[in-house]
Coordinates of C-alpha atoms in Angstrom, one line a residue:
X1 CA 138.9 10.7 118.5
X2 CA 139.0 6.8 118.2
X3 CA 139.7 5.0 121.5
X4 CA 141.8 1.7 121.0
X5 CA 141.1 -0.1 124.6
X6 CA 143.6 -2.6 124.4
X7 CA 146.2 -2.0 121.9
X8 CA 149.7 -2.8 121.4
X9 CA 151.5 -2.2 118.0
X10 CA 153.0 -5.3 116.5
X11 CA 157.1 -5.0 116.9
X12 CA 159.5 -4.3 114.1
X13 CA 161.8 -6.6 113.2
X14 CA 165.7 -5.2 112.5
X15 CA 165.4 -5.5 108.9
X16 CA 162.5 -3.4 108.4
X17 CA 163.4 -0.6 110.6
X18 CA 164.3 1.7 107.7
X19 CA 163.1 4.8 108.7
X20 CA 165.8 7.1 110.6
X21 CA 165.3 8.6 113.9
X22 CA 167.2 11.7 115.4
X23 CA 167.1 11.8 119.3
X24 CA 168.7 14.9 120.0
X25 CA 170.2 15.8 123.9
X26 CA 170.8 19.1 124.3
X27 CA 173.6 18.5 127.3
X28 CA 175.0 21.6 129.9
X29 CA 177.0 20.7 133.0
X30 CA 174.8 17.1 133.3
X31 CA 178.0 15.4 134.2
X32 CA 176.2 13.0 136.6
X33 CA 173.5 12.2 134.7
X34 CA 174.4 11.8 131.2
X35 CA 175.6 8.5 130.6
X36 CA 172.2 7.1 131.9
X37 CA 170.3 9.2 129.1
X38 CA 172.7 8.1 126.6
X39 CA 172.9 4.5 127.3
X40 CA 169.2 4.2 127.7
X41 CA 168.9 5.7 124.1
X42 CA 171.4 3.5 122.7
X43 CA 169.8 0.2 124.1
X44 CA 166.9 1.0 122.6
X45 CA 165.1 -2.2 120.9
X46 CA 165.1 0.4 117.5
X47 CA 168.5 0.2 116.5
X48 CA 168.4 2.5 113.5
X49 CA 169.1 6.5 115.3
X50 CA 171.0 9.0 115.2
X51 CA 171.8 10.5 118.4
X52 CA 173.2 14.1 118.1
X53 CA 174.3 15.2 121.6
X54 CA 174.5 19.0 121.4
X55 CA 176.9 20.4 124.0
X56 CA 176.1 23.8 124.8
X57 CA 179.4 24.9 126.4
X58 CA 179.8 22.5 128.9
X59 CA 182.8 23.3 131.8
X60 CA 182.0 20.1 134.2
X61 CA 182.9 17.4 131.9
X62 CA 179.8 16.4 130.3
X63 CA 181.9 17.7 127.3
X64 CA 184.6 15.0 126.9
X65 CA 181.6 11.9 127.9
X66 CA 180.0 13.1 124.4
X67 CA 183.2 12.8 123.1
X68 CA 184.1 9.3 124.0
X69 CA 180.7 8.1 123.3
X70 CA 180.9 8.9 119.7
X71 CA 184.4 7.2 119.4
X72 CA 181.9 4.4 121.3
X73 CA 179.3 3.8 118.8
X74 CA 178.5 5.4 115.5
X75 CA 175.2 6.0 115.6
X76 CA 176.5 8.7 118.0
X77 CA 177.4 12.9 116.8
X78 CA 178.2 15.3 118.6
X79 CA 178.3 19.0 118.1
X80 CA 179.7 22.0 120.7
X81 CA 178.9 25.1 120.8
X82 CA 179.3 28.5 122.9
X83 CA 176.7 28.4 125.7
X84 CA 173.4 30.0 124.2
X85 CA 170.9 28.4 126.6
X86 CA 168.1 25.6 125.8
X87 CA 166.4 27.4 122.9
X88 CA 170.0 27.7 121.3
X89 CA 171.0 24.2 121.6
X90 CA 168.0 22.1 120.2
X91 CA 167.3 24.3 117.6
X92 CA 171.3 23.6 116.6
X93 CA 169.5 19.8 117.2
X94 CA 166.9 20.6 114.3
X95 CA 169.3 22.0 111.7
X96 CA 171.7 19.1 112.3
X97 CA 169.6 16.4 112.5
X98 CA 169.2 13.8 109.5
X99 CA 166.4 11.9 110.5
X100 CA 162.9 11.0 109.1
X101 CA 161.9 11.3 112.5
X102 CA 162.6 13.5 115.5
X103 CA 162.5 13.7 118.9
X104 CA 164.3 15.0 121.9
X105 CA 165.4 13.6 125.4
X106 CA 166.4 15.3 128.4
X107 CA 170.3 14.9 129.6
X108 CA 169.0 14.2 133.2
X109 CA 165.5 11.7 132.2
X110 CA 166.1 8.3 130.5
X111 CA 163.9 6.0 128.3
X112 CA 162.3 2.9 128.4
X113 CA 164.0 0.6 125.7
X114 CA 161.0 -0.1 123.6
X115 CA 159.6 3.6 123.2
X116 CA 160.9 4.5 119.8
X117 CA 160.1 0.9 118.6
X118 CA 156.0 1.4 120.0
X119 CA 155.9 4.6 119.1
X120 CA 157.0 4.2 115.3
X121 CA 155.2 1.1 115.0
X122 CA 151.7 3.1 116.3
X123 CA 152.7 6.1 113.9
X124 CA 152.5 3.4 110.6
X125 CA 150.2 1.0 111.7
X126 CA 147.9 4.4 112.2
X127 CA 149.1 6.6 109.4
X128 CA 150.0 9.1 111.6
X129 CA 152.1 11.9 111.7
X130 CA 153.2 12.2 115.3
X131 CA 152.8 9.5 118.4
X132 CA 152.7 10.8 122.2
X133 CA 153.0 8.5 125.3
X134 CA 152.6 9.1 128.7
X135 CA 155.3 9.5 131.1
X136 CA 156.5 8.1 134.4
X137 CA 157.3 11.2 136.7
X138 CA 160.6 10.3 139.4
X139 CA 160.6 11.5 142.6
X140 CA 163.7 10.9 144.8
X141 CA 161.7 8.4 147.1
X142 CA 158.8 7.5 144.9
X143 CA 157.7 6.9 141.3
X144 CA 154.5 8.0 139.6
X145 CA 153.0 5.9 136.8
X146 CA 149.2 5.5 136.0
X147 CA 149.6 3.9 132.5
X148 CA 146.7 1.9 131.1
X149 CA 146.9 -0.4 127.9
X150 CA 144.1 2.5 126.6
X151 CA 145.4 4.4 122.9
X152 CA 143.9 6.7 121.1
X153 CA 143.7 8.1 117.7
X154 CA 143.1 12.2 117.1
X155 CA 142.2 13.2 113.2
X156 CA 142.9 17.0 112.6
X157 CA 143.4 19.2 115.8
X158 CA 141.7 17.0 117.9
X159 CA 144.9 16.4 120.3
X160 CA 145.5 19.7 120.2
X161 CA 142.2 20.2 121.7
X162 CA 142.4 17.7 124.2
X163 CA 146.2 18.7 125.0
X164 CA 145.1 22.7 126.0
X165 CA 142.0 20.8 128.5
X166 CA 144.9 20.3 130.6
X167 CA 142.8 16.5 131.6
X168 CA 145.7 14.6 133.6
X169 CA 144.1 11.8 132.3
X170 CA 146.0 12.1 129.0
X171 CA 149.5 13.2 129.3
X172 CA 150.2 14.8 126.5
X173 CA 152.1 17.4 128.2
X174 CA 153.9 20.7 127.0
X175 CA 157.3 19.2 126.7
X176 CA 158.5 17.4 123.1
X177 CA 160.3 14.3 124.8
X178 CA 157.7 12.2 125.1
X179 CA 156.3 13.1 120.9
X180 CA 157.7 11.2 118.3
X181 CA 156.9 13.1 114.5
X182 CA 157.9 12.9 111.2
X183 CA 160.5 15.7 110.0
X184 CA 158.4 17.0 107.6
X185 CA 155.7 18.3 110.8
X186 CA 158.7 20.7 112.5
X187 CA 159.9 22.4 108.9
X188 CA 160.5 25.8 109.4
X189 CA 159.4 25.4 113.1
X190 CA 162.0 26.6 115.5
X191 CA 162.1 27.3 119.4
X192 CA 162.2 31.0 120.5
X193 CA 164.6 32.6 123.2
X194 CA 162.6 32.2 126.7
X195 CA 162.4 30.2 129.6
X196 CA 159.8 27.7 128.4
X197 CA 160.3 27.5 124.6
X198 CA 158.3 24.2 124.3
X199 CA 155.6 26.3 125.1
X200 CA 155.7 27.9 121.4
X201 CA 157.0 25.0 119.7
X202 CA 154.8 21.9 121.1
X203 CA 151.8 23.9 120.2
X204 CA 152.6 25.0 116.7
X205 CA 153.6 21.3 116.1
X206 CA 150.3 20.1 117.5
X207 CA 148.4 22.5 115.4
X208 CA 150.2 20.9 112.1
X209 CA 149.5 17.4 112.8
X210 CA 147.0 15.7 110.3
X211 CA 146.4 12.5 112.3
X212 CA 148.1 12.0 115.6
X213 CA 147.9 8.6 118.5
X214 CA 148.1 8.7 121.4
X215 CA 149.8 5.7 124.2
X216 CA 148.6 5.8 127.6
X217 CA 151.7 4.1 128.8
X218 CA 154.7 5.4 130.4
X219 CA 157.8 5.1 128.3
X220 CA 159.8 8.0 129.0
X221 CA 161.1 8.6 132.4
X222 CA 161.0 11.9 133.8
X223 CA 162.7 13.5 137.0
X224 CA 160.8 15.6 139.3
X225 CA 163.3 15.7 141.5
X226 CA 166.3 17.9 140.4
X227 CA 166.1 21.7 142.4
X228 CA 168.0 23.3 139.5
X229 CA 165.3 22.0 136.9
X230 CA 163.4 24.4 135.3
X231 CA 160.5 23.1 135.3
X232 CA 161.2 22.8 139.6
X233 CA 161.5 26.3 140.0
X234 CA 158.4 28.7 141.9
X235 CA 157.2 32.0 141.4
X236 CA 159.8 34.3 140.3
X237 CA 161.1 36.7 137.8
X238 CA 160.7 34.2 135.1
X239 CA 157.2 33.6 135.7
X240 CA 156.5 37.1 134.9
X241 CA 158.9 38.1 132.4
X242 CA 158.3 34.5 130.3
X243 CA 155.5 32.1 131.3
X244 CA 153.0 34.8 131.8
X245 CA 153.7 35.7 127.9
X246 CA 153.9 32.6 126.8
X247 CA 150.4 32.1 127.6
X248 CA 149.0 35.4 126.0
X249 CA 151.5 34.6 122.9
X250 CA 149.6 31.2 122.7
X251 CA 146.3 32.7 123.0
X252 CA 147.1 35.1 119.6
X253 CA 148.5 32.0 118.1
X254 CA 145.2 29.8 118.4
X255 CA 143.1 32.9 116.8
X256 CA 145.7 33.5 114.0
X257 CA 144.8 29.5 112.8
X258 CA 141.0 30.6 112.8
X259 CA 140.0 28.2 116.6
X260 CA 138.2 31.2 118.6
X261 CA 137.3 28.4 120.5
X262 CA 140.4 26.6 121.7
X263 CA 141.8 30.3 122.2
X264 CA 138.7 31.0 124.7
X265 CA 139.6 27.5 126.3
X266 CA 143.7 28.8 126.0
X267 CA 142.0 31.9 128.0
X268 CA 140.2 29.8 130.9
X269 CA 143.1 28.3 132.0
X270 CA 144.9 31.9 131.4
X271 CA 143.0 33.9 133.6
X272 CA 142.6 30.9 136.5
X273 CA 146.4 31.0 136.9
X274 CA 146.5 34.6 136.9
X275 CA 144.4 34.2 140.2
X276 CA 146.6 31.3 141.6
X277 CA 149.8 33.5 141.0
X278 CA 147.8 36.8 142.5
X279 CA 147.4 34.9 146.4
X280 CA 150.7 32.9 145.6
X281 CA 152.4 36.6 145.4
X282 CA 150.2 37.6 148.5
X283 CA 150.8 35.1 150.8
X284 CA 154.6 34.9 149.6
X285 CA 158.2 37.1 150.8
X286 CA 158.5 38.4 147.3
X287 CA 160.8 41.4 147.3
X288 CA 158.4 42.7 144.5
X289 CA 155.2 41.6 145.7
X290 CA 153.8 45.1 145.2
X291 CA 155.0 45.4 141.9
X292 CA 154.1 41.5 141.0
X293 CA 150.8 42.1 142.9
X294 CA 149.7 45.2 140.7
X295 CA 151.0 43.7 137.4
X296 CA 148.7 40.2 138.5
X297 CA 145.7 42.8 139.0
X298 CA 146.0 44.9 135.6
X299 CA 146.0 41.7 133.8
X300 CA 143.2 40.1 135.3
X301 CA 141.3 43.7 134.8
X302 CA 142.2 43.8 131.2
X303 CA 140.6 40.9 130.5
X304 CA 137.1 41.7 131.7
X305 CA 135.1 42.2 128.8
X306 CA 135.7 39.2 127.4
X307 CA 134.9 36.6 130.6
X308 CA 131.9 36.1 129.3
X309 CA 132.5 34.6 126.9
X310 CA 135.9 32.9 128.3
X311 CA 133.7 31.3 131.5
X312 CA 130.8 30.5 128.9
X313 CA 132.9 27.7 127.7
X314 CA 131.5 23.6 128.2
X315 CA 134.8 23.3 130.5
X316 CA 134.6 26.3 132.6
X317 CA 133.9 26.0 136.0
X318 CA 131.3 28.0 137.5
X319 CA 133.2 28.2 141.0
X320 CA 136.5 29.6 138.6
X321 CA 133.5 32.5 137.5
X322 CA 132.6 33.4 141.5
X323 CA 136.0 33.5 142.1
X324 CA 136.6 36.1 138.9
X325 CA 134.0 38.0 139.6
X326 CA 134.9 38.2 143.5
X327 CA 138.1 39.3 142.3
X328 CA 137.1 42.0 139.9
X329 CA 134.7 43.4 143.0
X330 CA 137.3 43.5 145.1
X331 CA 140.7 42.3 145.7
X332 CA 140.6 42.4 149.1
X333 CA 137.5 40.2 149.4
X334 CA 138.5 37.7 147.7
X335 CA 141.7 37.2 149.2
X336 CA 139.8 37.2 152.4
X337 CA 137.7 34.6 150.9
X338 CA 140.9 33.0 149.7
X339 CA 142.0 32.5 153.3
X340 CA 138.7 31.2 154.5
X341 CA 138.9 28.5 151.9
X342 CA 142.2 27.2 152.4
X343 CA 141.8 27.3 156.1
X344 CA 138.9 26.0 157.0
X345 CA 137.2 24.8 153.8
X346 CA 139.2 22.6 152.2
X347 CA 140.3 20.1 155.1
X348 CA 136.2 20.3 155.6
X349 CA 136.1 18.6 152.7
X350 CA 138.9 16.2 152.9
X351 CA 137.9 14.9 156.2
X352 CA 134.3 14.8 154.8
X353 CA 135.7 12.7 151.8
X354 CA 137.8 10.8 154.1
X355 CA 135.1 9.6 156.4
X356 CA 133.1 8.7 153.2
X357 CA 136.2 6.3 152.3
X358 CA 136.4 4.5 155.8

């Protein structure tokens, strides 16, 4: 990895923006929010996209406002299709698209007008083959944005390395709206039938990249605050029947490419939220929290003879370890010990730190 501490791509001028991008919106009953994706796309200081707005089977309208913005501006297609869900309608997005370049938006975020412009610009001035930036999260009554000026460029895997550290300090993030790549990176690469298909494809696409940069400044705008999101939703069915997997399916995929040791560093983070969704299921009203409470506890059990190994890692915590072990002792302990920490512990600590602060 090459840090760049202060580093701002020079702009491109109209004339030399030759290279195509596809910005594809996968749209489903986003009546309301829709036109300020769009037009936030289409003001964008890089005028030469195609924007494919794939309407999944819309019923609220969202239909027809695809409609009249291709009669709008003709940089602007749109294709409809019977409701298939997320996974359906962006890889409907891949076939169609024509660009050199691709990337996605979400119907309900919106982008800042120079993304495509900084992000293109980093990719040539870098020779890379995909460009990440950082992201501004919206709340309804606040805004979250901790960019720096700070780049960085990753040769080989290396972002894929630093992406699976889950380090808040570089956004990467699992979702593709904030990646910029050339076409030739997704071939053949499509996004399977589940709840959180970027999961399986942001990896996978991660894992091709020969040289990659990174911009630690936000330029995609991201709501938080939408209750119908998916990413908004708690622990429920889908956390068990699809993000659990997900994780295990990405483990296996990180040992097929030969990295034993990103899939023990996969496996860290695994088994920690394995624990997390064990006392979130205790403490909860789950109508299944026997069921979802003995399904937790054969997983984390399965996975004993390899801890070593998993908590022997540079970033494993040795706390995480107690806790594990704890765990494996006795379930009942450590949700005992569970309690003791979150009650009395923990605001120890805070008012400890915040006295330290005054």
């Amino acid at each position: 990895m090459r840090k760049l501490e202060q580093y701002q791509p020079e702009k491109q001028k109209k004339g030399k923006q030759t290279g195509l991008i596809s910005v594809i919106v996968t749209v489903y009953n986003i009546r309301e929010y829709l036109p300020k994706a769009v037009d936030s796309i289409l003001s964008s200081t890089y005028q030469n996209l195609e924007v494919l707005l794939i309407d999944d089977g819309s019923t609220d309208g969202s239909e027809r406002i695809c409609d009249e913005y291709a009669k709008k501006d003709g940089r602007v297609r749109v294709v409809h299709q019977r409701n298939g869900g997320a996974y359906s309608a962006r890889n409907t997005g891949l076939l169609e698209a024509k660009g050199d370049y691709l990337t996605f938006v979400d119907g309900d975020d919106w982008i800042e007008p120079q993304m495509y412009e900084t992000l293109l610009a980093a990719m040539m001035e870098q020779d890379a083959d995909l460009a990440v930036c950082r992201y501004r999260k919206i709340y309804e009554n606040r805004r979250v944005d901790l960019s720096t000026p700070m780049a960085a460029v990753f040769e080989g895997q290396e972002l894929l390395a630093k992406y699976l550290e889950e380090d808040e300090a570089w956004l990467i993030q699992t979702a593709v709206w904030n990646k910029l790549w050339k076409r030739s990176l997704s071939d053949g690469l499509r996004f399977p039938k589940s709840l959180y298909e970027d999961m399986y494809f942001t990896i996978r696409l991660l894992a091709k990249s020969k040289r990659s940069v990174y911009l630690d400044w936000a330029m995609y705008n991201y709501v938080c605050s939408r209750a119908t999101s998916t990413t908004n939703i708690g622990l429920n069915e889908k956390t068990f029947n699809d993000l659990i997997p997900n994780f295990y399916e990405r483990s296996a995929f990180l040992r097929e490419i030969g990295r034993e040791d990103l899939a023990l560093l996969q496996d860290y983070f695994l088994y920690k939220r394995l624990l997390l969704f064990y006392t979130a299921v205790c403490r909860s009203q789950d109508p299944k929290k026997k069921e979802h409470k003995a399904f937790l506890q054969q997983k984390i059990e399965a996975g004993k003879d390899c801890y070593a190994a998993v908590y022997g890692i540079p970033q494993a915590s040795s706390q995480e370890y107690r806790k594990m072990k704890l765990f494996l002792k006795s379930p009942v302990l450590y949700r005992a010990a569970m309690r003791l920490n979150d009650s009395f512990l923990i605001p120890i600590k805070v008012a400890m730190a915040n006295r330290r602060h005054r």
